[in-house]
Amino acid sequence: RGAGATADRIHRSGLLLDSHDTPTLAHRRPDPHARSLAWTVAACLPLNLSVYCLSCADVAVAGDPENRQPMPWDRIPVGGAVERALALRARVAALRLGGYAPLEAPGLWAFRREVEGPGSVVVVVNPGEEPARLAAVPRGRAIHDLVSGERLRVRAGFLTVPPRSVWVLPERRTEAPAPPRSVAGSGPGPAGAR
């Protein structure tokens, strides 16, 4: 998210949460919820996502030589964090194909993944330990989270985002899309637009 993090650079990047050369995510983040959050966020970004085989099995190893062990096929949890994240990405075309537009959301990381026609989504991440408020960005009458399947309640024009959570909110367009709000450091734009 630095000054050079333009959408074009993000699209040309890859994301590697762990590999055979590093301690696994399960070793570095013992909390299963933190790992699930990391994989869900990774699946929502416009990146080439690489999944290390021991991540699928949720194996915690500190590094060489343990992280070069054969794949423990019998230990892969059905419906585990990696499988759920990849299924979300497969189900939502905007997460695979959509553009990236950062949104202004104090205390949160929010961005729109936009595709032609219906199907755009707003991704909202609250990595903090406290709830945060989000102006109701997605357009449409009913807002539901594609990660949990829950219907969300808008109160006084805001949604309360729980701590340590990620939402993927579908947009149902009934009009031409509004241009995304500019965020400082989000890439090139007209002078003074930041």
PDB file of C-alpha atoms in Angstrom:
ATOM      1  CA  ARG A   1       0.000   0.000   0.000  1.00  0.00           C
ATOM      2  CA  GLY A   2       2.935   2.361  -0.442  1.00  0.00           C
ATOM      3  CA  ALA A   3       3.173   5.275  -2.819  1.00  0.00           C
ATOM      4  CA  GLY A   4       4.203   2.975  -5.664  1.00  0.00           C
ATOM      5  CA  ALA A   5       1.339   0.490  -5.163  1.00  0.00           C
ATOM      6  CA  THR A   6      -0.574   1.251  -8.329  1.00  0.00           C
ATOM      7  CA  ALA A   7      -3.224  -1.153  -9.577  1.00  0.00           C
ATOM      8  CA  ASP A   8      -1.009  -2.040 -12.553  1.00  0.00           C
ATOM      9  CA  ARG A   9       1.889  -2.995 -10.285  1.00  0.00           C
ATOM     10  CA  ILE A  10      -0.392  -5.022  -8.048  1.00  0.00           C
ATOM     11  CA  HIS A  11      -1.725  -6.971 -11.057  1.00  0.00           C
ATOM     12  CA  ARG A  12       1.827  -7.874 -12.092  1.00  0.00           C
ATOM     13  CA  SER A  13       2.737  -9.095  -8.618  1.00  0.00           C
ATOM     14  CA  GLY A  14       2.449 -12.462  -7.042  1.00  0.00           C
ATOM     15  CA  LEU A  15       1.552 -13.358  -3.492  1.00  0.00           C
ATOM     16  CA  LEU A  16       3.288 -16.038  -1.526  1.00  0.00           C
ATOM     17  CA  LEU A  17       2.170 -16.466   2.080  1.00  0.00           C
ATOM     18  CA  ASP A  18       4.644 -19.292   2.598  1.00  0.00           C
ATOM     19  CA  SER A  19       6.862 -21.656   0.631  1.00  0.00           C
ATOM     20  CA  HIS A  20       9.345 -24.496   0.997  1.00  0.00           C
ATOM     21  CA  ASP A  21      11.963 -21.798   1.717  1.00  0.00           C
ATOM     22  CA  THR A  22      10.149 -20.162   4.643  1.00  0.00           C
ATOM     23  CA  PRO A  23       8.404 -21.200   7.842  1.00  0.00           C
ATOM     24  CA  THR A  24       4.793 -22.028   7.054  1.00  0.00           C
ATOM     25  CA  LEU A  25       1.969 -19.613   7.771  1.00  0.00           C
ATOM     26  CA  ALA A  26       0.662 -22.113  10.350  1.00  0.00           C
ATOM     27  CA  HIS A  27       4.003 -21.836  12.178  1.00  0.00           C
ATOM     28  CA  ARG A  28       4.160 -18.017  12.023  1.00  0.00           C
ATOM     29  CA  ARG A  29       0.442 -17.513  12.827  1.00  0.00           C
ATOM     30  CA  PRO A  30      -0.704 -20.249  15.236  1.00  0.00           C
ATOM     31  CA  ASP A  31      -4.206 -18.735  15.447  1.00  0.00           C
ATOM     32  CA  PRO A  32      -6.431 -20.539  12.876  1.00  0.00           C
ATOM     33  CA  HIS A  33      -8.642 -17.444  12.525  1.00  0.00           C
ATOM     34  CA  ALA A  34      -5.616 -15.297  11.573  1.00  0.00           C
ATOM     35  CA  ARG A  35      -4.636 -17.838   8.892  1.00  0.00           C
ATOM     36  CA  SER A  36      -8.178 -17.964   7.546  1.00  0.00           C
ATOM     37  CA  LEU A  37      -8.261 -14.160   7.378  1.00  0.00           C
ATOM     38  CA  ALA A  38      -4.906 -14.103   5.534  1.00  0.00           C
ATOM     39  CA  TRP A  39      -6.028 -16.653   2.932  1.00  0.00           C
ATOM     40  CA  THR A  40      -9.379 -14.917   2.386  1.00  0.00           C
ATOM     41  CA  VAL A  41      -7.704 -11.537   1.872  1.00  0.00           C
ATOM     42  CA  ALA A  42      -5.142 -13.125  -0.462  1.00  0.00           C
ATOM     43  CA  ALA A  43      -7.947 -14.637  -2.560  1.00  0.00           C
ATOM     44  CA  CYS A  44      -9.541 -11.188  -2.908  1.00  0.00           C
ATOM     45  CA  LEU A  45      -6.462  -9.409  -4.256  1.00  0.00           C
ATOM     46  CA  PRO A  46      -5.701  -9.055  -7.965  1.00  0.00           C
ATOM     47  CA  LEU A  47      -2.565 -11.145  -7.703  1.00  0.00           C
ATOM     48  CA  ASN A  48      -1.207 -14.442  -8.894  1.00  0.00           C
ATOM     49  CA  LEU A  49      -1.839 -16.503  -5.793  1.00  0.00           C
ATOM     50  CA  SER A  50       0.613 -19.319  -5.065  1.00  0.00           C
ATOM     51  CA  VAL A  51      -0.399 -21.964  -2.551  1.00  0.00           C
ATOM     52  CA  TYR A  52       2.317 -24.053  -0.938  1.00  0.00           C
ATOM     53  CA  CYS A  53       1.281 -27.688  -0.507  1.00  0.00           C
ATOM     54  CA  LEU A  54       1.840 -27.780   3.272  1.00  0.00           C
ATOM     55  CA  SER A  55      -0.505 -24.773   3.614  1.00  0.00           C
ATOM     56  CA  CYS A  56      -3.344 -26.896   2.257  1.00  0.00           C
ATOM     57  CA  ALA A  57      -2.690 -29.404   5.030  1.00  0.00           C
ATOM     58  CA  ASP A  58      -2.283 -26.555   7.581  1.00  0.00           C
ATOM     59  CA  VAL A  59       1.064 -27.993   8.711  1.00  0.00           C
ATOM     60  CA  ALA A  60       3.163 -25.849  11.056  1.00  0.00           C
ATOM     61  CA  VAL A  61       6.888 -26.196  10.313  1.00  0.00           C
ATOM     62  CA  ALA A  62       9.676 -23.788  11.220  1.00  0.00           C
ATOM     63  CA  GLY A  63      11.814 -24.158   8.106  1.00  0.00           C
ATOM     64  CA  ASP A  64      14.408 -26.439   6.564  1.00  0.00           C
ATOM     65  CA  PRO A  65      14.404 -29.387   6.447  1.00  0.00           C
ATOM     66  CA  GLU A  66      10.857 -29.947   7.815  1.00  0.00           C
ATOM     67  CA  ASN A  67       9.228 -27.708   5.205  1.00  0.00           C
ATOM     68  CA  ARG A  68      10.542 -29.911   2.392  1.00  0.00           C
ATOM     69  CA  GLN A  69       8.697 -32.993   3.586  1.00  0.00           C
ATOM     70  CA  PRO A  70       6.373 -34.905   1.264  1.00  0.00           C
ATOM     71  CA  MET A  71       2.794 -33.707   1.016  1.00  0.00           C
ATOM     72  CA  PRO A  72       0.730 -35.313   3.808  1.00  0.00           C
ATOM     73  CA  TRP A  73      -2.291 -36.033   1.590  1.00  0.00           C
ATOM     74  CA  ASP A  74      -4.180 -37.733   4.429  1.00  0.00           C
ATOM     75  CA  ARG A  75      -4.048 -34.540   6.574  1.00  0.00           C
ATOM     76  CA  ILE A  76      -5.743 -32.080   4.235  1.00  0.00           C
ATOM     77  CA  PRO A  77      -8.790 -30.721   6.090  1.00  0.00           C
ATOM     78  CA  VAL A  78     -11.942 -30.717   3.990  1.00  0.00           C
ATOM     79  CA  GLY A  79     -13.304 -27.184   3.948  1.00  0.00           C
ATOM     80  CA  GLY A  80     -10.116 -25.731   5.426  1.00  0.00           C
ATOM     81  CA  ALA A  81      -9.120 -22.065   5.146  1.00  0.00           C
ATOM     82  CA  VAL A  82      -7.241 -22.469   1.864  1.00  0.00           C
ATOM     83  CA  GLU A  83     -10.054 -24.452   0.243  1.00  0.00           C
ATOM     84  CA  ARG A  84     -12.683 -21.907   1.359  1.00  0.00           C
ATOM     85  CA  ALA A  85     -10.607 -18.976   0.076  1.00  0.00           C
ATOM     86  CA  LEU A  86      -9.967 -20.595  -3.291  1.00  0.00           C
ATOM     87  CA  ALA A  87     -13.649 -21.562  -3.611  1.00  0.00           C
ATOM     88  CA  LEU A  88     -14.635 -17.927  -2.962  1.00  0.00           C
ATOM     89  CA  ARG A  89     -12.233 -16.758  -5.659  1.00  0.00           C
ATOM     90  CA  ALA A  90     -13.561 -19.370  -8.098  1.00  0.00           C
ATOM     91  CA  ARG A  91     -17.185 -18.408  -7.366  1.00  0.00           C
ATOM     92  CA  VAL A  92     -16.766 -14.619  -7.685  1.00  0.00           C
ATOM     93  CA  ALA A  93     -15.569 -13.554 -11.149  1.00  0.00           C
ATOM     94  CA  ALA A  94     -14.622 -10.052  -9.955  1.00  0.00           C
ATOM     95  CA  LEU A  95     -12.020 -11.560  -7.598  1.00  0.00           C
ATOM     96  CA  ARG A  96     -10.341 -13.324 -10.512  1.00  0.00           C
ATOM     97  CA  LEU A  97     -10.811 -10.787 -13.291  1.00  0.00           C
ATOM     98  CA  GLY A  98     -11.816  -7.446 -11.811  1.00  0.00           C
ATOM     99  CA  GLY A  99      -9.909  -4.200 -11.649  1.00  0.00           C
ATOM    100  CA  TYR A 100      -8.668  -2.814  -8.348  1.00  0.00           C
ATOM    101  CA  ALA A 101      -9.827   0.536  -6.986  1.00  0.00           C
ATOM    102  CA  PRO A 102      -8.928   1.523  -3.401  1.00  0.00           C
ATOM    103  CA  LEU A 103     -11.726   3.088  -1.355  1.00  0.00           C
ATOM    104  CA  GLU A 104     -11.497   5.599   1.435  1.00  0.00           C
ATOM    105  CA  ALA A 105     -12.391   3.850   4.689  1.00  0.00           C
ATOM    106  CA  PRO A 106     -10.620   5.105   7.845  1.00  0.00           C
ATOM    107  CA  GLY A 107      -9.346   2.242  10.005  1.00  0.00           C
ATOM    108  CA  LEU A 108     -10.139  -0.319   7.312  1.00  0.00           C
ATOM    109  CA  TRP A 109      -8.625  -1.604   4.095  1.00  0.00           C
ATOM    110  CA  ALA A 110     -11.341  -1.388   1.467  1.00  0.00           C
ATOM    111  CA  PHE A 111     -11.268  -1.739  -2.301  1.00  0.00           C
ATOM    112  CA  ARG A 112     -13.587  -2.392  -5.192  1.00  0.00           C
ATOM    113  CA  ARG A 113     -12.991  -5.261  -7.635  1.00  0.00           C
ATOM    114  CA  GLU A 114     -14.876  -4.115 -10.722  1.00  0.00           C
ATOM    115  CA  VAL A 115     -15.976  -6.074 -13.781  1.00  0.00           C
ATOM    116  CA  GLU A 116     -18.167  -5.105 -16.742  1.00  0.00           C
ATOM    117  CA  GLY A 117     -21.876  -5.507 -16.033  1.00  0.00           C
ATOM    118  CA  PRO A 118     -23.162  -6.960 -12.776  1.00  0.00           C
ATOM    119  CA  GLY A 119     -20.793  -8.771 -10.482  1.00  0.00           C
ATOM    120  CA  SER A 120     -18.512  -6.100  -9.008  1.00  0.00           C
ATOM    121  CA  VAL A 121     -17.712  -6.453  -5.321  1.00  0.00           C
ATOM    122  CA  VAL A 122     -16.395  -4.324  -2.480  1.00  0.00           C
ATOM    123  CA  VAL A 123     -13.837  -6.024  -0.231  1.00  0.00           C
ATOM    124  CA  VAL A 124     -13.565  -4.703   3.328  1.00  0.00           C
ATOM    125  CA  VAL A 125     -10.841  -5.837   5.735  1.00  0.00           C
ATOM    126  CA  ASN A 126     -10.713  -4.903   9.409  1.00  0.00           C
ATOM    127  CA  PRO A 127      -7.346  -6.199  10.649  1.00  0.00           C
ATOM    128  CA  GLY A 128      -7.732  -4.389  13.972  1.00  0.00           C
ATOM    129  CA  GLU A 129      -8.931  -5.516  17.364  1.00  0.00           C
ATOM    130  CA  GLU A 130     -11.878  -3.083  17.492  1.00  0.00           C
ATOM    131  CA  PRO A 131     -15.028  -2.792  15.379  1.00  0.00           C
ATOM    132  CA  ALA A 132     -14.902  -0.075  12.701  1.00  0.00           C
ATOM    133  CA  ARG A 133     -17.590   1.830  10.830  1.00  0.00           C
ATOM    134  CA  LEU A 134     -17.908   1.789   7.070  1.00  0.00           C
ATOM    135  CA  ALA A 135     -20.116   4.107   5.055  1.00  0.00           C
ATOM    136  CA  ALA A 136     -22.471   1.767   3.186  1.00  0.00           C
ATOM    137  CA  VAL A 137     -20.418   1.599  -0.041  1.00  0.00           C
ATOM    138  CA  PRO A 138     -22.131  -1.208  -1.958  1.00  0.00           C
ATOM    139  CA  ARG A 139     -25.166  -0.095  -3.886  1.00  0.00           C
ATOM    140  CA  GLY A 140     -28.300  -2.182  -3.624  1.00  0.00           C
ATOM    141  CA  ARG A 141     -31.082  -2.840  -1.162  1.00  0.00           C
ATOM    142  CA  ALA A 142     -29.869  -5.945   0.630  1.00  0.00           C
ATOM    143  CA  ILE A 143     -26.212  -6.231   1.530  1.00  0.00           C
ATOM    144  CA  HIS A 144     -24.860  -9.670   2.261  1.00  0.00           C
ATOM    145  CA  ASP A 145     -21.354 -10.926   2.823  1.00  0.00           C
ATOM    146  CA  LEU A 146     -20.182 -13.559   0.340  1.00  0.00           C
ATOM    147  CA  VAL A 147     -17.621 -14.910   2.822  1.00  0.00           C
ATOM    148  CA  SER A 148     -20.010 -15.758   5.679  1.00  0.00           C
ATOM    149  CA  GLY A 149     -23.346 -15.612   3.826  1.00  0.00           C
ATOM    150  CA  GLU A 150     -24.703 -13.227   6.471  1.00  0.00           C
ATOM    151  CA  ARG A 151     -27.088 -10.357   5.695  1.00  0.00           C
ATOM    152  CA  LEU A 152     -25.624  -7.121   7.002  1.00  0.00           C
ATOM    153  CA  ARG A 153     -27.595  -4.329   8.642  1.00  0.00           C
ATOM    154  CA  VAL A 154     -27.017  -0.751   7.588  1.00  0.00           C
ATOM    155  CA  ARG A 155     -27.657   1.645  10.463  1.00  0.00           C
ATOM    156  CA  ALA A 156     -27.719   5.390   9.835  1.00  0.00           C
ATOM    157  CA  GLY A 157     -25.860   4.832   6.555  1.00  0.00           C
ATOM    158  CA  PHE A 158     -23.052   2.779   8.125  1.00  0.00           C
ATOM    159  CA  LEU A 159     -22.045  -0.847   8.541  1.00  0.00           C
ATOM    160  CA  THR A 160     -20.152  -1.965  11.655  1.00  0.00           C
ATOM    161  CA  VAL A 161     -17.255  -4.168  10.584  1.00  0.00           C
ATOM    162  CA  PRO A 162     -16.226  -6.654  13.289  1.00  0.00           C
ATOM    163  CA  PRO A 163     -12.577  -6.857  14.341  1.00  0.00           C
ATOM    164  CA  ARG A 164     -10.272  -9.250  12.474  1.00  0.00           C
ATOM    165  CA  SER A 165     -12.713  -9.815   9.639  1.00  0.00           C
ATOM    166  CA  VAL A 166     -13.023  -9.651   5.876  1.00  0.00           C
ATOM    167  CA  TRP A 167     -16.228  -9.041   3.936  1.00  0.00           C
ATOM    168  CA  VAL A 168     -16.873  -9.426   0.223  1.00  0.00           C
ATOM    169  CA  LEU A 169     -19.953  -7.372  -0.590  1.00  0.00           C
ATOM    170  CA  PRO A 170     -21.641  -7.697  -3.990  1.00  0.00           C
ATOM    171  CA  GLU A 171     -22.831  -4.588  -5.791  1.00  0.00           C
ATOM    172  CA  ARG A 172     -26.064  -4.567  -7.738  1.00  0.00           C
ATOM    173  CA  ARG A 173     -25.906  -1.680 -10.120  1.00  0.00           C
ATOM    174  CA  THR A 174     -29.068   0.089 -11.147  1.00  0.00           C
ATOM    175  CA  GLU A 175     -27.251   3.102 -12.579  1.00  0.00           C
ATOM    176  CA  ALA A 176     -23.884   3.999 -14.056  1.00  0.00           C
ATOM    177  CA  PRO A 177     -21.112   3.372 -11.515  1.00  0.00           C
ATOM    178  CA  ALA A 178     -19.804   6.346  -9.600  1.00  0.00           C
ATOM    179  CA  PRO A 179     -16.068   6.943 -10.002  1.00  0.00           C
ATOM    180  CA  PRO A 180     -14.091   5.525  -7.074  1.00  0.00           C
ATOM    181  CA  ARG A 181     -12.954   7.989  -4.455  1.00  0.00           C
ATOM    182  CA  SER A 182      -9.275   8.811  -4.723  1.00  0.00           C
ATOM    183  CA  VAL A 183      -6.937   7.676  -1.970  1.00  0.00           C
ATOM    184  CA  ALA A 184      -3.518   9.262  -1.448  1.00  0.00           C
ATOM    185  CA  GLY A 185      -0.786   7.121  -2.907  1.00  0.00           C
ATOM    186  CA  SER A 186      -3.154   4.947  -4.916  1.00  0.00           C
ATOM    187  CA  GLY A 187      -1.574   5.665  -8.250  1.00  0.00           C
ATOM    188  CA  PRO A 188      -1.547   8.171 -11.041  1.00  0.00           C
ATOM    189  CA  GLY A 189      -4.378  10.642 -11.446  1.00  0.00           C
ATOM    190  CA  PRO A 190      -5.049  14.267 -12.234  1.00  0.00           C
ATOM    191  CA  ALA A 191      -3.008  16.783 -10.295  1.00  0.00           C
ATOM    192  CA  GLY A 192      -4.779  17.776  -7.102  1.00  0.00           C
ATOM    193  CA  ALA A 193      -7.091  14.722  -7.142  1.00  0.00           C
ATOM    194  CA  ARG A 194      -5.416  13.273  -4.117  1.00  0.00           C
TER     195      ARG A 194
END
